mmCIF file of C-alpha atoms in Angstrom:
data_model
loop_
_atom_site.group_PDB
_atom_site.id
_atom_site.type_symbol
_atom_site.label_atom_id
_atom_site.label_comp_id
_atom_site.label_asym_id
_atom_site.label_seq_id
_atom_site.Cartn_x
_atom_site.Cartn_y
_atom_site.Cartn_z
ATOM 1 C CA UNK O 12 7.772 -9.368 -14.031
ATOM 2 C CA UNK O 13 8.678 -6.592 -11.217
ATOM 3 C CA UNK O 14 6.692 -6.520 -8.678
ATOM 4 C CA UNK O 15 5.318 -3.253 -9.255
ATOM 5 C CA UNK O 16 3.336 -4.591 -12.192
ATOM 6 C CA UNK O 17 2.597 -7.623 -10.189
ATOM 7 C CA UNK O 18 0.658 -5.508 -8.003
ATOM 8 C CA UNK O 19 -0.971 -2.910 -10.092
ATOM 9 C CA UNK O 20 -2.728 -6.552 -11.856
ATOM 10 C CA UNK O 21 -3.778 -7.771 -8.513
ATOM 11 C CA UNK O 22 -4.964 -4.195 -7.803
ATOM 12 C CA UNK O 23 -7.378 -4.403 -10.803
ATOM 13 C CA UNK O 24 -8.205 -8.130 -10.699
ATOM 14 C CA UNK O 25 -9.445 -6.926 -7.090
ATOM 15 C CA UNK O 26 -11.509 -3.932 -7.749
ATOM 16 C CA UNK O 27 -12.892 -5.643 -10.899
ATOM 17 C CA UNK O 28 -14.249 -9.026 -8.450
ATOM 18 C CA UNK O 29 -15.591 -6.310 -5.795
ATOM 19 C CA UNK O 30 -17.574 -4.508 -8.857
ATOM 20 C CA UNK O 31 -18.945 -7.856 -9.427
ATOM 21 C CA UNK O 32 -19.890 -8.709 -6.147
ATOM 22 C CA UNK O 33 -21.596 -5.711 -5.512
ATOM 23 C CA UNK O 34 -23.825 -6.098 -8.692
ATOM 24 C CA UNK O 35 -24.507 -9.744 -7.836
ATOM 25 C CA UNK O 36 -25.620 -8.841 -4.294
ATOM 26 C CA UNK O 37 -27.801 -5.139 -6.103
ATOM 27 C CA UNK O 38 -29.196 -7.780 -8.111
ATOM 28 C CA UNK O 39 -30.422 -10.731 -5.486
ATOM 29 C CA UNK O 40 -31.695 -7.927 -3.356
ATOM 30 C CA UNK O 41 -33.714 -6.379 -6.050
ATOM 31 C CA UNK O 42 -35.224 -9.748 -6.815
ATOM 32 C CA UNK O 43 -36.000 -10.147 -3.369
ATOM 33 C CA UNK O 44 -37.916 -7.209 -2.762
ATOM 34 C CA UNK O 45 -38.633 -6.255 -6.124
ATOM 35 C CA UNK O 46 -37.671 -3.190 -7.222
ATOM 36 C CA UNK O 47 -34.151 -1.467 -7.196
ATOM 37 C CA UNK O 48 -34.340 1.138 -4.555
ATOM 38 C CA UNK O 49 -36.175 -0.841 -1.939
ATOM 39 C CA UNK O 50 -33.480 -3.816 -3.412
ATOM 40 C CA UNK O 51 -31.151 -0.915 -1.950
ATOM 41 C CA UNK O 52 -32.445 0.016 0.516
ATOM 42 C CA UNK O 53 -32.906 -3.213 1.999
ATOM 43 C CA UNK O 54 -28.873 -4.035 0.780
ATOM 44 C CA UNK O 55 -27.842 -1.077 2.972
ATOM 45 C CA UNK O 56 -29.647 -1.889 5.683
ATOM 46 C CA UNK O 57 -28.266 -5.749 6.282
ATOM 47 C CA UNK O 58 -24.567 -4.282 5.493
ATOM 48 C CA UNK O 59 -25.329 -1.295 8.717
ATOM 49 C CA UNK O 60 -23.171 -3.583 11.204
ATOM 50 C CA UNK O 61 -20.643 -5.152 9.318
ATOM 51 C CA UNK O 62 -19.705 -2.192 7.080
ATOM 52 C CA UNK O 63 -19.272 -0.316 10.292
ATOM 53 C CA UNK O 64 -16.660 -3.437 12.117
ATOM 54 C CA UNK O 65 -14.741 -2.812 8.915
ATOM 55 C CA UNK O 66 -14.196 1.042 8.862
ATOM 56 C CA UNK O 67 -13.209 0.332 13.004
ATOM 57 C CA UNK O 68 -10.656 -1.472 11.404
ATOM 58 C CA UNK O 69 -9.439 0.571 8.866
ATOM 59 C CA UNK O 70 -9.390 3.716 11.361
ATOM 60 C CA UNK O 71 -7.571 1.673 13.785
ATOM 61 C CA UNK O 72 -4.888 0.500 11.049
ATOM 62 C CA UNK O 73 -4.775 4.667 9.641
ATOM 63 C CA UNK O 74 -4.264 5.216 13.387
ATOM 64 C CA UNK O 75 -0.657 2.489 13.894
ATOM 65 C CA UNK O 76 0.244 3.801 10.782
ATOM 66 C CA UNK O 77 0.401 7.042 11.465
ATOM 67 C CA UNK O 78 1.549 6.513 15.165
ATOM 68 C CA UNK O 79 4.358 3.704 15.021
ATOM 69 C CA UNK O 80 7.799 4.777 14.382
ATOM 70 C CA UNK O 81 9.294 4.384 10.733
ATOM 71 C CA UNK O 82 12.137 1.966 9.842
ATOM 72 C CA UNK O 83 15.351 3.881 9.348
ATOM 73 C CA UNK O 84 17.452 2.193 7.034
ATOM 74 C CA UNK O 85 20.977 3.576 6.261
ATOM 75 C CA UNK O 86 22.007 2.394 2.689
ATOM 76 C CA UNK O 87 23.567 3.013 -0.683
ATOM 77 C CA UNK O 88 21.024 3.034 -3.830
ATOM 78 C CA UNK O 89 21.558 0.124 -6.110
ATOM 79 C CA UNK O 90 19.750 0.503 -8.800
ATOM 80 C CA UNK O 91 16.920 3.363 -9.812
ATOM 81 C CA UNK O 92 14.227 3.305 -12.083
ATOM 82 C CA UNK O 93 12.125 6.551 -12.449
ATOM 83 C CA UNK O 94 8.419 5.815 -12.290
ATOM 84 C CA UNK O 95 5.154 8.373 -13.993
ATOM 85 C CA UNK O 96 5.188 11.620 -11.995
ATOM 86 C CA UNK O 97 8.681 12.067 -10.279
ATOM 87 C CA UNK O 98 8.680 9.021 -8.105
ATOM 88 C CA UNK O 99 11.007 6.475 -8.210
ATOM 89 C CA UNK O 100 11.674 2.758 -7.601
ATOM 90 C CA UNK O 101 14.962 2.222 -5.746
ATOM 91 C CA UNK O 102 16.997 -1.334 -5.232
ATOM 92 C CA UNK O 103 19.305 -0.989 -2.016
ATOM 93 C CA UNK O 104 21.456 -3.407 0.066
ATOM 94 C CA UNK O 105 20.285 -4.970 3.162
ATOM 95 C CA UNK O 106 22.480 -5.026 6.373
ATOM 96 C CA UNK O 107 23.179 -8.604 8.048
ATOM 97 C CA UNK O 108 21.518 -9.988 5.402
ATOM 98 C CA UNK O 109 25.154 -11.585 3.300
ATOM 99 C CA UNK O 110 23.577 -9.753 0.178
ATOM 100 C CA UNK O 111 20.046 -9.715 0.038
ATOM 101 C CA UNK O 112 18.522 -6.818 -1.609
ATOM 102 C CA UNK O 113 15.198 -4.439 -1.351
ATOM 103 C CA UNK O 114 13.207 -2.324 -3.003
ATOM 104 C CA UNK O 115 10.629 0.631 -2.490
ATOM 105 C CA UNK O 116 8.618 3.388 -4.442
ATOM 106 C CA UNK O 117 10.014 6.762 -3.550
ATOM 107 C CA UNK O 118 7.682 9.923 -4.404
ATOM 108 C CA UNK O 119 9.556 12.517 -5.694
ATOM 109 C CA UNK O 120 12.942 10.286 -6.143
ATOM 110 C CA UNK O 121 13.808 10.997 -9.684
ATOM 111 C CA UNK O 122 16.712 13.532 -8.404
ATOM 112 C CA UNK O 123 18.463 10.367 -6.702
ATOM 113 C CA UNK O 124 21.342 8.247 -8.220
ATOM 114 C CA UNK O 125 22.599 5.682 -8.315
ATOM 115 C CA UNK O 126 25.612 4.642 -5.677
ATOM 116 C CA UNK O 127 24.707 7.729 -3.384
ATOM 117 C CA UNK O 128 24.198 7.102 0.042
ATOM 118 C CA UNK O 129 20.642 7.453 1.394
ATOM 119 C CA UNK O 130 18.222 7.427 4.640
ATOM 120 C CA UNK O 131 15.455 5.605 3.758
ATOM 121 C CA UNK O 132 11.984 5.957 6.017
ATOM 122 C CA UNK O 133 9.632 3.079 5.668
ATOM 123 C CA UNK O 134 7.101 2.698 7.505
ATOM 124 C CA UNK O 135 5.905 -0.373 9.451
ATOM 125 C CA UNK O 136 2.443 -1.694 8.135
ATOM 126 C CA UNK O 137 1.953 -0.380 4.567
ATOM 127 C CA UNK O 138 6.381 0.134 3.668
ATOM 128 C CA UNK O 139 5.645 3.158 2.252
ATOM 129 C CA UNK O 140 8.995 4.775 1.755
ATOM 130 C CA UNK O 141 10.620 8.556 2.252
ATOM 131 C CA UNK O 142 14.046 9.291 1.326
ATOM 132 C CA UNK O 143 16.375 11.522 2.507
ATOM 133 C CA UNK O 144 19.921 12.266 0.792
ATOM 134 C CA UNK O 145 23.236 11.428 3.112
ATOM 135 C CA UNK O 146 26.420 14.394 3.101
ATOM 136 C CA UNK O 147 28.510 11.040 4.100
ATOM 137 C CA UNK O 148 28.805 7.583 3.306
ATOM 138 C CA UNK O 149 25.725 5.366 5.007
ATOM 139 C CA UNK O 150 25.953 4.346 9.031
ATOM 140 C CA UNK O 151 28.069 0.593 9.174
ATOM 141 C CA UNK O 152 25.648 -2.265 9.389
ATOM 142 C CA UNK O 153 25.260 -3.532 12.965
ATOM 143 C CA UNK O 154 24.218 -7.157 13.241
ATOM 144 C CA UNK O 155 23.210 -8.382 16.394
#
């Protein structure tokens, strides 16, 4: 199973246990103070300090996202399968690595083929990936 479908499941099986938490916790607040909007009301209220923590977090991940430099990988598409709307999932070699391989999701990708060399972007936390088409054959791998 690629992994792409791997994680469109676990993407699901997640927001369908969150839906399910959240009516389990509506629910035991509503029986504790007996009716739904004070059951609200009251939910809202003990979630204040934690929901904020969280979206500190997040804003702090958006932030290294956004700021850290993106990976610059020099390589030669492998293998290409276009995706719904224009993107694209792309195999490609890795340097130093005696033959491993790679993939990402490239928006907009469709136009690439396969065996032309390539600039990919990824970037550090989340490895989403940009692509950029090369006039010459991909940089030599340097291992170090």
């Amino acid at each position: 199973m690629p992994a792409l479908h791997v994680a469109s499941a676990l993407e699901g099986l997640i927001a369908v246990v969150a839906a399910l938490l959240l009516v389990v916790l509506c629910w035991r607040a509503r029986a504790r103070t007996g009716s739904w909007r004070a059951g609200l009301l009251d939910l809202a209220r003990r979630t204040g300090r934690p929901l904020q923590g969280l979206m500190t977090v997040a804003l702090l991940l958006v932030g290294a996202e956004l700021l850290l430099p993106a990976e610059r990988i020099s390589a030669e598409v492998s293998h290409l399968q276009v995706l719904e709307g224009g993107a694209a999932e792309l195999s490609y070699s890795l340097c130093c690595t005696g033959g491993g391989m790679d993939a990402c999701v490239v928006p907009g990708g469709a136009a690439l083929r396969p065996g032309q060399p390539i600039e990919l972007r990824r970037t550090r936390l989340l490895g989403r990936c940009s692509a950029r088409v090369l006039d010459g054959p991909p940089a030599p791998c340097r291992c170090s």
